[in-house]
């Protein structure tokens, strides 16, 4: 059968079935379109280069064509690549994907917030690919009903299953395989004496950061606990089998925790999809130390329990092909990271990051004097990464200095990246005897296990740190962190055609560093007296402040702290980290370069920083707050507060990392 004939059949099929229910369509699909005969001719494979060798993140995506319900999806598009392309393959064998596609808020997020640059191609792994494509399209069309429709033209649904695509896409999905964390197939295995073989069903664990418990490897007894809207002592030391409904997920799990169950399996009502079990509002502050998951209704389990047969459960994760692949605006393949919970928000965030990355790329193509410091150098251990660099003599002719930094991983896959978020600091010393030696020039925080971070940070006021032409740069994080691969260049540009028209920073005065954020915190800071050097035209406060650690109030990472530089006793220059601890405080910064879809709780706002992002310097022009005559002494005092007061933690205090300077311009 030729591919064009198949397309015709496909369209007739769609036309005939479109007005009927999705259920009917599903039943008919196998007969009409035997999947094994799909798509021999549907793919073009222009790039021979990759044949036989696995494609990795960063490789150029070869061209392909895929038939869709509306015609054909061509990559690259005939009019040229304008934005990123995301490929998502569905399988109903994953409870996570079932939930992703059945949750109204998730579909609405896709319809409303998919960045306008982005196209998405949806395919299915399974024999039911035709019905799956029709069903997926139906789901987004329903969500788009009373909303903007413009997005629909950028969503493409292929009836051809992944295993019949005939191009490179399956090999990337298979070789970027994954398990756990909503990738791969999380499953429950039921056994009972009366059965010849185990019953294995998909499961969706409760929201990542709600419940603290983990499924243990061993076998558990399964005990029916009805709807679990009341405690039930019979579930002690067993996994509770609980029906959906009649009370909240929180109530069920709390009752089962009170009854000393080791875990909770909530099964969906007949015909209902798997849901994302989560807490709501105040419920979330009650810690419940046991795992829970949602599973489909499984009649054989219900029956066995009803007849008093012992049923055991255990938990497993079966690796699967990756469900998501990205192609950025440059045509490079990209991993899509970790989807923390079933929501299309995670597609949107990765797409926002592609847009950021494209803007960054455009900026980096503009002319500049680049001085390379590290080029894919390993940063590890006590020493970190160290390089001594001769600065070209003409750097004086530029008034803007940016740090072009990126952090990648030992291999091209995210799985090789260091798992934890740590502060990275860049120190510079150009003269061992100078007071400027080894002051901080830049700061970043590593992502949880993603190697795509790339940032441009304006540190122009710190140019006086380059007090000779030969400087040693040290970039490091905690010595116990797993290695990162760093690249760093100094990027010199001009803000004006004639740099002499702008004021130049000529001197820095180092002010305060942070310290332990306890009740003595502010007692450690003495007022600083200073006179402004002669013929200074502008005075600027420059501070890089981040809060870390976790006391009883979540300080300093997750509490709202404020930082004050009081000048002359009257001018209260204030910086408040008001998004610290907020649910999406850092997710909202993906457009600024915060690495999305990390393998950890990257979404929450933090004390002055985000995982996978540079720390933005805080700059305030204080010229009008100080005596500029050079005769009178000014005073300056820093203090840091929690909730407008001195911190007063009742347990292990957090700490503040701070470098702060006065910058004098002439
Ligand atoms: C997915 O599987 C569930 C059973 O777990 C079923 O009820 C549902 O109809 C399936 N959805 C699709 C789109 O096949
Ligand atoms: C259930 O697990 C117990 C041990 O926890 C074991 O003794 C029993 O044989 C198991 N039964 C089945 C049917 O797997
Ligand atoms: C909900 O509660 C009613 C009344 O107690 C009960 O009959 C029903 O079985 C419960 N539903 C589920 C799904 O357990
Ligand atoms: C740049 O500006 C300075 C002073 O503002 C002036 O003296 C100098 O001639 C200018 N140079 C050029 C090339 O215009
Ligand atoms: C700041 O204080 C100094 C003396 O402490 C005073 O001479 C000066 O006028 C003050 N400047 C402003 C702008 O208030
Ligand atoms: C500075 O402002 C903060 C609130 O923004 C306030 O708590 C603090 O008392 C102020 N300090 C002075 C000395 O005005």
XYZ file of C-alpha atoms and ligand atoms in Angstrom:
750
model
C 0.000 0.000 0.000
C 1.406 3.387 -0.888
C 1.538 6.082 1.728
C -0.766 8.352 -0.262
C -3.399 5.631 -0.394
C -3.116 5.162 3.306
C -3.566 8.852 3.867
C -6.757 8.721 1.829
C -8.055 5.853 3.921
C -7.118 7.737 7.019
C -9.083 10.780 5.913
C -12.127 8.781 4.940
C -11.870 7.108 8.265
C -11.734 10.422 10.044
C -14.588 11.869 8.014
C -16.789 8.889 8.680
C -16.050 8.679 12.334
C -15.632 12.245 13.321
C -19.178 12.798 14.504
C -19.230 9.552 16.417
C -18.003 8.974 19.892
C -14.361 8.522 20.572
C -15.179 5.129 22.047
C -16.610 3.924 18.748
C -13.643 5.223 16.838
C -11.346 3.339 19.129
C -13.102 0.038 18.562
C -12.886 0.337 14.808
C -9.363 1.487 14.391
C -7.539 -1.824 14.249
C -9.595 -3.190 11.401
C -9.257 -0.188 9.187
C -5.605 0.510 9.526
C -3.376 -2.388 10.376
C -0.527 -0.547 12.038
C 2.214 -2.775 10.696
C 1.690 -1.476 7.191
C 2.068 2.162 8.126
C 4.397 4.712 6.837
C 7.200 3.078 4.836
C 7.452 6.175 2.702
C 6.476 8.833 5.153
C 9.901 9.868 6.288
C 12.693 11.621 4.531
C 16.109 11.021 5.943
C 18.254 13.754 4.522
C 21.096 13.541 6.961
C 23.009 10.322 6.351
C 25.502 11.399 8.958
C 23.493 10.044 11.861
C 22.463 6.771 10.385
C 23.572 4.006 12.673
C 24.822 6.319 15.402
C 22.496 7.387 18.145
C 21.483 11.019 18.163
C 22.303 12.879 21.351
C 21.052 16.150 22.826
C 22.686 19.012 20.931
C 22.879 17.114 17.623
C 21.033 18.671 14.701
C 17.604 17.113 14.229
C 17.456 15.458 10.792
C 14.559 16.363 8.519
C 11.353 14.315 8.673
C 7.774 14.256 7.421
C 4.935 12.738 9.385
C 1.310 12.373 8.222
C -1.140 14.131 10.525
C -4.902 14.250 10.889
C -4.811 17.563 9.019
C -2.252 16.717 6.339
C 1.441 16.474 6.964
C 3.974 17.781 9.436
C 7.264 18.673 7.782
C 10.479 19.351 9.601
C 12.081 21.702 8.927
C 8.986 23.601 7.824
C 9.073 24.584 4.131
C 9.218 28.261 5.140
C 12.218 27.652 7.399
C 12.573 26.941 11.102
C 10.932 29.749 13.066
C 10.483 28.297 16.491
C 10.996 25.205 18.592
C 9.275 21.913 17.911
C 8.235 19.572 20.682
C 7.402 15.951 19.981
C 5.281 14.107 22.511
C 4.356 10.444 22.266
C 1.357 9.222 24.217
C 0.735 5.798 25.663
C -2.171 4.899 27.862
C 0.124 2.382 29.554
C 1.411 5.325 31.582
C -0.934 6.539 34.307
C 0.984 9.803 34.290
C 0.164 10.387 30.618
C -3.437 9.270 31.073
C -3.774 11.918 33.773
C -1.854 14.547 31.775
C -4.429 14.194 28.976
C -7.516 13.990 31.153
C -6.902 16.903 33.496
C -8.796 19.989 32.431
C -6.316 22.439 33.950
C -3.443 20.712 32.150
C -5.188 20.944 28.766
C -6.151 24.554 29.395
C -2.537 25.378 30.230
C -1.494 23.974 26.865
C -4.178 25.832 24.949
C -3.687 29.139 26.732
C 0.002 29.331 27.459
C 1.962 27.422 24.833
C 4.469 30.052 23.650
C 3.511 31.408 20.246
C 6.785 30.337 18.706
C 6.221 26.660 19.441
C 4.747 23.805 17.403
C 3.897 20.459 19.006
C 3.663 17.125 17.229
C 1.636 14.477 19.068
C 2.035 10.805 18.279
C 1.173 7.556 20.020
C 3.295 4.528 20.895
C 0.446 2.084 20.566
C -1.638 0.102 18.086
C -4.490 2.432 18.971
C -2.595 5.358 17.417
C -5.452 6.491 15.155
C -7.930 6.673 17.996
C -5.297 8.163 20.252
C -4.628 10.947 17.736
C -8.337 11.660 17.322
C -8.844 11.548 21.067
C -5.909 13.850 21.812
C -7.159 16.320 19.229
C -10.618 16.104 20.715
C -9.259 16.798 24.190
C -7.453 19.990 23.147
C -10.351 21.144 20.974
C -12.677 20.802 23.931
C -10.294 22.744 26.134
C -10.023 25.427 23.434
C -13.788 25.726 23.006
C -14.263 29.025 24.806
C -10.664 30.114 24.549
C -8.249 31.281 21.929
C -8.237 28.962 18.969
C -5.057 30.269 17.392
C -3.003 27.623 19.195
C -4.792 24.774 17.407
C -2.955 25.474 14.157
C 0.314 24.766 15.991
C -0.772 21.409 17.409
C -0.324 18.460 15.056
C -1.696 14.969 15.649
C -0.236 12.005 13.850
C -2.277 8.823 13.404
C 0.928 6.901 12.604
C 2.277 5.085 15.671
C 5.852 5.667 16.800
C 6.900 2.138 15.803
C 5.881 2.824 12.208
C 7.281 6.319 11.753
C 10.165 5.074 9.627
C 12.407 7.928 10.682
C 14.868 8.766 13.470
C 12.263 9.819 16.055
C 11.728 6.326 17.513
C 15.462 5.749 17.938
C 15.803 8.955 19.938
C 12.779 8.104 22.064
C 14.061 4.584 22.689
C 17.665 5.555 23.385
C 16.707 8.455 25.655
C 14.695 5.928 27.645
C 13.837 6.658 31.206
C 12.240 5.264 34.309
C 10.820 6.809 37.425
C 9.786 10.395 38.080
C 6.821 10.217 35.713
C 8.942 8.937 32.879
C 8.933 5.211 32.390
C 5.994 3.121 33.538
C 5.244 3.133 37.252
C 3.309 0.009 38.093
C 1.711 -2.024 40.865
C 2.081 -5.804 40.864
C -0.724 -7.787 42.538
C -0.323 -11.474 43.373
C -2.758 -13.912 44.897
C -2.615 -17.664 45.494
C -5.536 -18.309 43.130
C -3.968 -16.598 40.112
C -1.640 -18.115 37.533
C 0.151 -14.870 36.932
C 0.412 -11.489 38.591
C -1.915 -8.642 37.685
C 0.170 -5.599 36.779
C -1.436 -2.174 36.478
C -0.238 1.351 35.930
C -0.066 3.736 38.873
C 0.369 7.457 39.412
C 2.052 8.327 42.685
C 0.639 11.215 44.689
C 2.104 14.647 43.900
C 5.880 14.658 44.297
C 6.164 17.035 47.218
C 2.966 16.218 49.096
C 3.624 12.879 50.803
C 6.968 12.045 52.321
C 6.786 8.243 52.118
C 8.375 5.984 49.494
C 7.200 2.586 48.309
C 9.509 -0.041 49.749
C 10.812 -2.879 47.592
C 9.149 -5.644 49.579
C 5.754 -7.303 49.189
C 2.879 -5.839 51.166
C -0.446 -7.323 52.124
C -3.371 -5.511 50.465
C -6.448 -4.816 52.623
C -9.761 -3.357 51.476
C -10.491 -0.152 53.372
C -13.730 0.860 51.575
C -13.709 4.565 50.792
C -11.297 5.271 53.698
C -13.366 8.238 54.769
C -13.096 6.763 58.276
C -10.053 5.112 59.869
C -10.021 1.341 59.582
C -7.791 -0.600 62.012
C -7.624 -3.711 59.792
C -5.175 -1.988 57.432
C -2.391 -1.803 60.042
C 0.938 -2.884 58.480
C -0.773 -3.357 55.092
C -1.371 -1.327 51.953
C -4.923 0.015 51.965
C -7.127 -0.576 48.891
C -9.402 2.430 48.758
C -12.198 3.515 46.436
C -12.244 6.971 44.877
C -14.728 9.552 46.100
C -16.937 10.415 49.109
C -14.097 12.391 50.726
C -10.840 14.062 49.685
C -7.586 12.312 48.891
C -6.145 14.022 51.943
C -8.853 12.609 54.224
C -8.318 9.119 52.854
C -4.555 9.199 53.237
C -4.758 10.805 56.693
C -7.235 8.142 57.887
C -5.019 5.381 56.561
C -1.987 6.952 58.232
C -3.941 7.025 61.530
C -4.788 3.359 60.952
C -1.065 2.602 60.545
C -1.267 1.496 56.914
C 2.071 1.306 55.085
C 0.630 2.850 51.929
C -2.576 3.739 50.116
C -3.824 2.704 46.678
C -6.862 4.654 45.539
C -8.591 2.998 42.594
C -10.506 5.085 40.057
C -14.267 4.796 39.786
C -15.346 2.809 36.802
C -14.928 5.047 33.733
C -12.999 7.741 35.598
C -9.442 8.613 34.635
C -6.490 8.462 36.990
C -6.090 11.736 38.879
C -3.160 13.633 40.315
C -3.580 13.064 44.062
C -2.635 16.221 45.888
C -3.407 18.192 49.006
C -5.284 21.502 48.977
C -4.477 24.615 51.029
C -3.895 23.986 54.741
C -3.950 20.214 54.210
C -0.498 20.544 52.708
C 1.061 21.569 56.016
C 0.042 18.287 57.710
C 2.904 15.853 57.133
C 1.713 12.340 56.271
C 4.602 9.909 56.253
C 3.294 7.239 53.875
C 3.202 6.776 50.113
C 0.001 6.772 48.052
C -0.859 6.232 44.415
C -3.861 6.116 42.156
C -4.548 3.066 39.977
C -7.319 1.983 37.592
C -10.192 -0.043 39.038
C -9.036 -3.659 38.830
C -11.973 -6.109 39.044
C -9.837 -9.190 39.760
C -8.336 -7.493 42.810
C -11.729 -6.315 44.040
C -13.121 -9.798 43.615
C -10.238 -11.584 45.318
C -10.478 -9.250 48.314
C -14.247 -9.698 48.434
C -13.790 -13.485 48.618
C -11.266 -13.112 51.398
C -8.257 -14.254 49.367
C -4.915 -12.793 50.319
C -3.622 -10.320 47.766
C -0.048 -9.028 47.925
C 1.267 -5.906 46.257
C 4.676 -4.702 45.247
C 5.816 -1.711 43.261
C 7.974 -1.435 40.177
C 9.020 0.936 37.442
C 9.515 -0.413 33.928
C 11.747 1.714 31.700
C 10.004 3.121 28.653
C 10.943 5.201 25.661
C 11.068 8.894 26.466
C 7.685 10.597 26.082
C 9.106 13.980 25.048
C 11.766 15.338 22.692
C 12.495 18.978 21.948
C 14.060 20.644 18.919
C 15.194 24.188 19.633
C 15.119 27.177 17.266
C 18.613 26.310 16.121
C 17.420 22.853 15.113
C 19.273 21.084 17.931
C 17.766 18.115 19.728
C 17.053 18.668 23.385
C 15.843 16.712 26.352
C 12.694 18.085 27.962
C 13.616 17.416 31.585
C 11.463 16.101 34.337
C 7.682 16.567 34.457
C 7.091 16.841 38.203
C 3.345 16.352 37.909
C 0.894 15.717 35.068
C 0.529 19.152 33.499
C 1.291 20.586 30.092
C 2.833 23.504 31.985
C 6.092 21.579 31.726
C 5.934 21.670 27.917
C 5.252 25.405 28.128
C 8.193 25.977 30.455
C 10.623 24.129 28.229
C 9.278 26.095 25.240
C 9.721 29.371 27.151
C 13.272 28.353 27.822
C 13.846 27.662 24.113
C 12.627 31.216 23.453
C 15.011 32.548 26.101
C 17.824 30.539 24.620
C 17.080 31.942 21.170
C 17.143 35.535 22.466
C 20.420 34.791 24.216
C 21.827 33.289 21.035
C 20.859 36.422 19.084
C 22.539 38.651 21.653
C 25.676 36.565 21.653
C 25.893 36.967 17.894
C 26.184 40.738 18.256
C 29.750 42.036 18.025
C 31.704 42.035 21.264
C 35.209 41.578 22.556
C 35.183 38.092 24.008
C 37.813 36.902 26.454
C 37.595 33.187 27.085
C 38.292 32.116 30.664
C 37.039 28.516 30.797
C 36.080 26.397 27.846
C 34.380 23.220 28.972
C 36.540 22.899 32.060
C 35.606 20.579 34.887
C 34.712 22.357 38.131
C 35.172 19.980 41.027
C 36.580 19.652 44.537
C 38.308 22.217 46.756
C 39.950 24.025 43.853
C 36.999 24.268 41.501
C 38.021 25.549 38.080
C 41.003 27.931 37.903
C 42.455 29.846 34.954
C 44.872 32.742 34.549
C 44.055 34.997 31.640
C 45.770 37.954 29.995
C 43.237 40.673 29.334
C 43.661 42.448 26.007
C 44.855 46.023 26.479
C 41.830 47.477 24.704
C 39.286 46.345 27.364
C 39.523 49.929 28.630
C 37.655 50.995 25.533
C 34.485 49.138 26.594
C 32.044 50.118 29.303
C 29.871 47.009 29.536
C 31.171 43.782 30.997
C 28.980 40.693 30.967
C 29.746 37.197 32.170
C 28.766 34.626 29.565
C 28.583 31.462 31.643
C 27.223 27.989 31.104
C 27.108 24.863 33.209
C 26.890 21.526 31.487
C 27.453 17.919 32.502
C 30.097 15.242 31.988
C 28.009 13.633 29.214
C 25.468 15.210 26.904
C 22.602 13.650 28.820
C 21.025 15.229 31.861
C 21.336 11.902 33.692
C 25.090 12.572 34.031
C 24.519 15.930 35.772
C 25.142 16.590 39.449
C 21.907 16.021 41.340
C 21.883 18.855 43.860
C 21.566 22.613 43.721
C 24.626 24.434 45.009
C 25.880 27.993 44.928
C 28.653 28.656 42.406
C 30.897 31.669 42.964
C 33.415 33.274 40.660
C 36.349 35.055 42.296
C 38.985 37.098 40.558
C 42.465 38.181 41.617
C 44.620 40.369 39.370
C 47.121 41.479 42.014
C 47.932 39.363 45.071
C 48.640 42.441 47.171
C 45.463 44.297 46.214
C 42.427 44.574 48.499
C 40.447 43.566 45.421
C 42.122 40.160 45.267
C 39.562 37.319 45.343
C 36.440 39.375 45.659
C 33.328 37.928 44.054
C 32.685 38.732 40.406
C 29.674 36.502 39.759
C 27.310 33.998 41.366
C 25.002 31.288 40.051
C 23.110 28.346 41.483
C 23.387 24.960 39.793
C 20.267 23.215 38.561
C 19.055 19.857 39.764
C 20.486 17.556 37.134
C 20.073 19.523 33.898
C 22.970 20.575 31.696
C 21.399 23.374 29.640
C 22.026 26.436 31.832
C 23.507 29.409 29.970
C 23.366 32.954 31.271
C 24.609 36.449 30.560
C 25.080 38.621 33.633
C 25.932 42.320 33.543
C 28.696 42.994 36.073
C 29.962 46.247 34.537
C 30.343 48.070 37.884
C 32.921 45.485 38.992
C 35.421 46.310 36.228
C 37.807 47.950 38.761
C 38.497 44.420 40.080
C 40.654 44.020 36.950
C 43.423 46.158 38.418
C 46.161 44.587 36.305
C 46.122 42.986 32.865
C 46.660 39.429 34.085
C 43.954 37.912 36.257
C 43.293 34.564 37.890
C 39.692 33.380 37.883
C 38.409 30.761 40.297
C 34.944 29.312 39.892
C 33.786 26.894 42.524
C 31.001 25.307 44.444
C 31.016 23.113 47.547
C 33.818 20.556 47.326
C 31.473 17.591 47.746
C 29.293 18.488 44.741
C 29.569 16.205 41.727
C 31.460 17.827 38.840
C 30.012 20.408 36.473
C 31.563 21.406 33.165
C 31.892 25.184 33.026
C 32.394 27.598 30.192
C 32.964 31.250 30.929
C 33.818 34.227 28.772
C 34.093 37.888 29.606
C 32.024 39.801 27.094
C 33.014 43.434 26.597
C 30.710 45.780 24.657
C 30.006 49.494 24.401
C 26.771 51.078 25.611
C 27.555 54.203 23.577
C 29.543 54.819 20.425
C 31.932 56.956 22.432
C 32.565 55.274 25.764
C 34.025 58.483 27.210
C 30.468 59.833 27.186
C 29.437 57.431 29.957
C 30.647 57.417 33.537
C 33.247 54.815 34.399
C 33.517 52.900 37.674
C 36.959 53.735 39.029
C 36.946 52.453 42.563
C 35.173 49.840 44.649
C 34.727 49.753 48.364
C 33.935 46.336 49.747
C 31.156 46.538 52.362
C 29.550 43.590 54.162
C 29.395 39.846 53.858
C 26.425 37.918 55.203
C 26.761 35.171 57.794
C 24.702 32.985 60.076
C 21.113 34.227 60.058
C 20.479 33.958 63.787
C 19.482 36.471 66.428
C 23.032 37.859 66.540
C 23.033 38.432 62.768
C 22.612 42.192 62.829
C 24.808 42.694 65.910
C 27.811 41.653 63.831
C 27.586 44.620 61.474
C 29.272 47.906 62.359
C 28.432 51.164 60.617
C 30.912 52.076 57.883
C 32.065 55.677 57.536
C 33.268 56.890 54.162
C 34.015 60.054 52.263
C 33.383 60.165 48.560
C 36.637 60.442 46.551
C 37.245 63.736 44.840
C 35.515 64.419 41.507
C 33.251 61.376 41.842
C 30.136 61.865 39.721
C 28.055 58.918 40.836
C 27.937 56.470 43.751
C 26.240 53.121 43.391
C 25.373 50.373 45.839
C 26.022 46.923 44.345
C 25.080 43.799 46.280
C 24.661 40.120 45.520
C 22.648 38.497 48.306
C 21.257 34.980 48.645
C 19.580 33.188 51.543
C 20.277 29.527 52.279
C 19.588 26.829 54.832
C 16.403 25.968 56.608
C 15.527 26.989 60.148
C 12.098 26.503 61.726
C 10.742 29.293 59.490
C 12.408 27.938 56.341
C 15.089 30.684 56.475
C 17.020 31.683 54.558
C 16.052 29.637 51.429
C 12.280 29.569 51.765
C 11.478 32.539 54.012
C 10.898 36.139 53.039
C 13.927 38.108 54.193
C 14.610 41.788 53.633
C 17.982 43.468 53.310
C 18.576 47.097 54.144
C 21.447 49.463 53.509
C 20.775 52.479 55.651
C 22.656 55.543 54.467
C 23.211 58.555 56.656
C 20.622 57.161 59.081
C 17.781 58.165 56.793
C 17.898 56.496 53.402
C 16.650 52.959 53.809
C 17.599 51.104 50.600
C 15.621 47.891 50.754
C 15.551 44.619 48.889
C 12.848 42.080 49.811
C 12.911 38.474 48.638
C 9.147 38.324 48.559
C 8.777 35.348 46.256
C 10.773 33.059 48.578
C 8.663 30.005 49.327
C 5.964 30.827 46.752
C 4.731 27.864 44.737
C 5.871 29.059 41.304
C 8.333 31.819 42.213
C 11.156 30.325 40.162
C 8.988 28.742 37.452
C 7.978 32.312 36.604
C 11.606 33.112 35.820
C 12.161 30.564 33.052
C 11.855 33.402 30.537
C 14.903 34.991 32.204
C 16.937 31.833 31.884
C 15.981 29.748 34.923
C 16.501 26.142 33.835
C 13.057 24.494 33.589
C 11.920 20.950 34.365
C 14.802 20.149 36.696
C 14.981 16.945 38.675
C 13.922 18.539 41.948
C 11.763 21.257 43.479
C 12.980 23.997 41.144
C 9.535 25.611 40.921
C 9.461 27.295 44.328
C 10.637 30.849 44.859
C 13.809 31.189 46.918
C 15.716 33.754 48.948
C 17.184 35.861 46.144
C 17.943 33.001 43.779
C 16.565 30.163 41.676
C 18.004 26.792 40.803
C 19.713 26.927 37.438
C 19.959 30.720 37.245
C 22.454 33.502 37.743
C 22.011 35.652 40.847
C 21.117 39.130 39.661
C 23.201 41.885 41.220
C 21.123 44.479 43.064
C 22.139 47.987 42.011
C 20.961 51.311 43.483
C 22.176 54.765 42.504
C 22.756 56.440 45.890
C 24.463 59.594 44.621
C 21.742 61.804 46.095
C 21.836 60.079 49.466
C 25.456 60.936 50.240
C 27.612 63.979 50.724
C 29.574 64.224 47.490
C 31.865 67.063 48.591
C 34.564 64.644 49.677
C 34.809 66.474 52.987
C 31.996 65.171 55.180
C 31.950 61.543 56.176
C 28.845 59.548 55.274
C 27.653 56.552 57.212
C 26.296 53.269 55.949
C 24.870 50.326 57.858
C 23.492 47.011 56.643
C 20.929 44.882 58.407
C 18.890 41.848 57.360
C 15.432 41.021 58.693
C 12.929 38.196 58.706
C 9.328 39.456 58.750
C 10.622 42.949 59.475
C 12.457 41.804 62.606
C 15.764 40.366 63.696
C 15.806 36.658 62.913
C 15.302 34.481 65.964
C 15.342 30.852 64.909
C 14.571 28.104 67.405
C 16.573 25.514 65.486
C 19.683 25.277 63.278
C 19.828 28.749 61.666
C 20.189 29.475 57.966
C 22.774 31.828 56.468
C 23.126 34.701 54.064
C 25.808 34.794 51.369
C 26.574 38.399 50.449
C 29.144 40.425 48.616
C 28.404 44.144 48.614
C 30.274 47.116 47.246
C 30.128 50.855 46.863
C 31.064 51.767 43.320
C 32.479 55.222 42.643
C 32.113 56.539 39.078
C 33.979 59.315 37.321
C -6.870 4.615 29.110
O -7.017 3.557 30.006
C -8.138 3.628 30.842
C -8.100 2.444 31.761
O -6.972 2.521 32.546
C -9.401 3.653 30.029
O -10.513 3.788 30.869
C -9.330 4.821 29.064
O -10.457 4.819 28.230
C -8.090 4.767 28.226
N -7.972 5.987 27.453
C -7.633 6.003 26.192
C -7.529 7.322 25.545
O -7.403 4.990 25.584
C 2.364 -12.651 50.211
O 3.492 -12.197 50.937
C 3.823 -13.020 52.043
C 5.028 -12.411 52.719
O 4.883 -11.030 52.879
C 4.144 -14.426 51.572
O 4.379 -15.241 52.694
C 2.999 -14.954 50.761
O 3.349 -16.206 50.215
C 2.639 -14.022 49.633
N 1.487 -14.509 48.907
C 1.411 -14.406 47.590
C 0.184 -14.953 46.984
O 2.286 -13.862 46.898
C -19.811 6.447 49.405
O -20.617 6.420 50.568
C -21.850 5.710 50.411
C -22.657 5.911 51.678
O -21.888 5.643 52.820
C -21.561 4.249 50.142
O -22.746 3.535 49.969
C -20.697 4.146 48.891
O -20.306 2.809 48.691
C -19.480 5.009 49.023
N -18.803 5.063 47.756
C -17.633 4.523 47.545
C -17.076 4.701 46.184
O -17.042 3.911 48.415
C 34.592 61.106 22.891
O 34.108 61.959 23.901
C 35.156 62.707 24.536
C 34.559 63.498 25.669
O 33.188 63.320 25.803
C 35.839 63.597 23.495
O 36.876 64.287 24.107
C 36.378 62.738 22.377
O 36.906 63.551 21.363
C 35.277 61.866 21.793
N 35.865 60.955 20.846
C 35.344 60.721 19.665
C 36.075 59.742 18.790
O 34.313 61.259 19.288
C 24.916 62.498 54.941
O 25.500 62.663 56.207
C 26.586 63.588 56.223
C 27.174 63.600 57.596
O 26.918 62.437 58.301
C 26.092 64.936 55.826
O 27.184 65.823 55.778
C 25.484 64.875 54.483
O 24.923 66.105 54.128
C 24.398 63.820 54.433
N 23.961 63.723 53.088
C 22.702 63.760 52.746
C 22.404 63.672 51.282
O 21.817 63.844 53.562
C 13.929 50.148 56.906
O 12.748 49.578 56.288
C 12.270 48.383 56.887
C 11.037 47.943 56.165
O 11.163 48.090 54.806
C 11.945 48.594 58.342
O 11.578 47.371 58.907
C 13.153 49.142 59.050
O 12.823 49.436 60.388
C 13.629 50.403 58.364
N 14.785 50.860 59.076
C 15.036 52.138 59.313
C 16.193 52.422 60.164
O 14.331 53.001 58.839
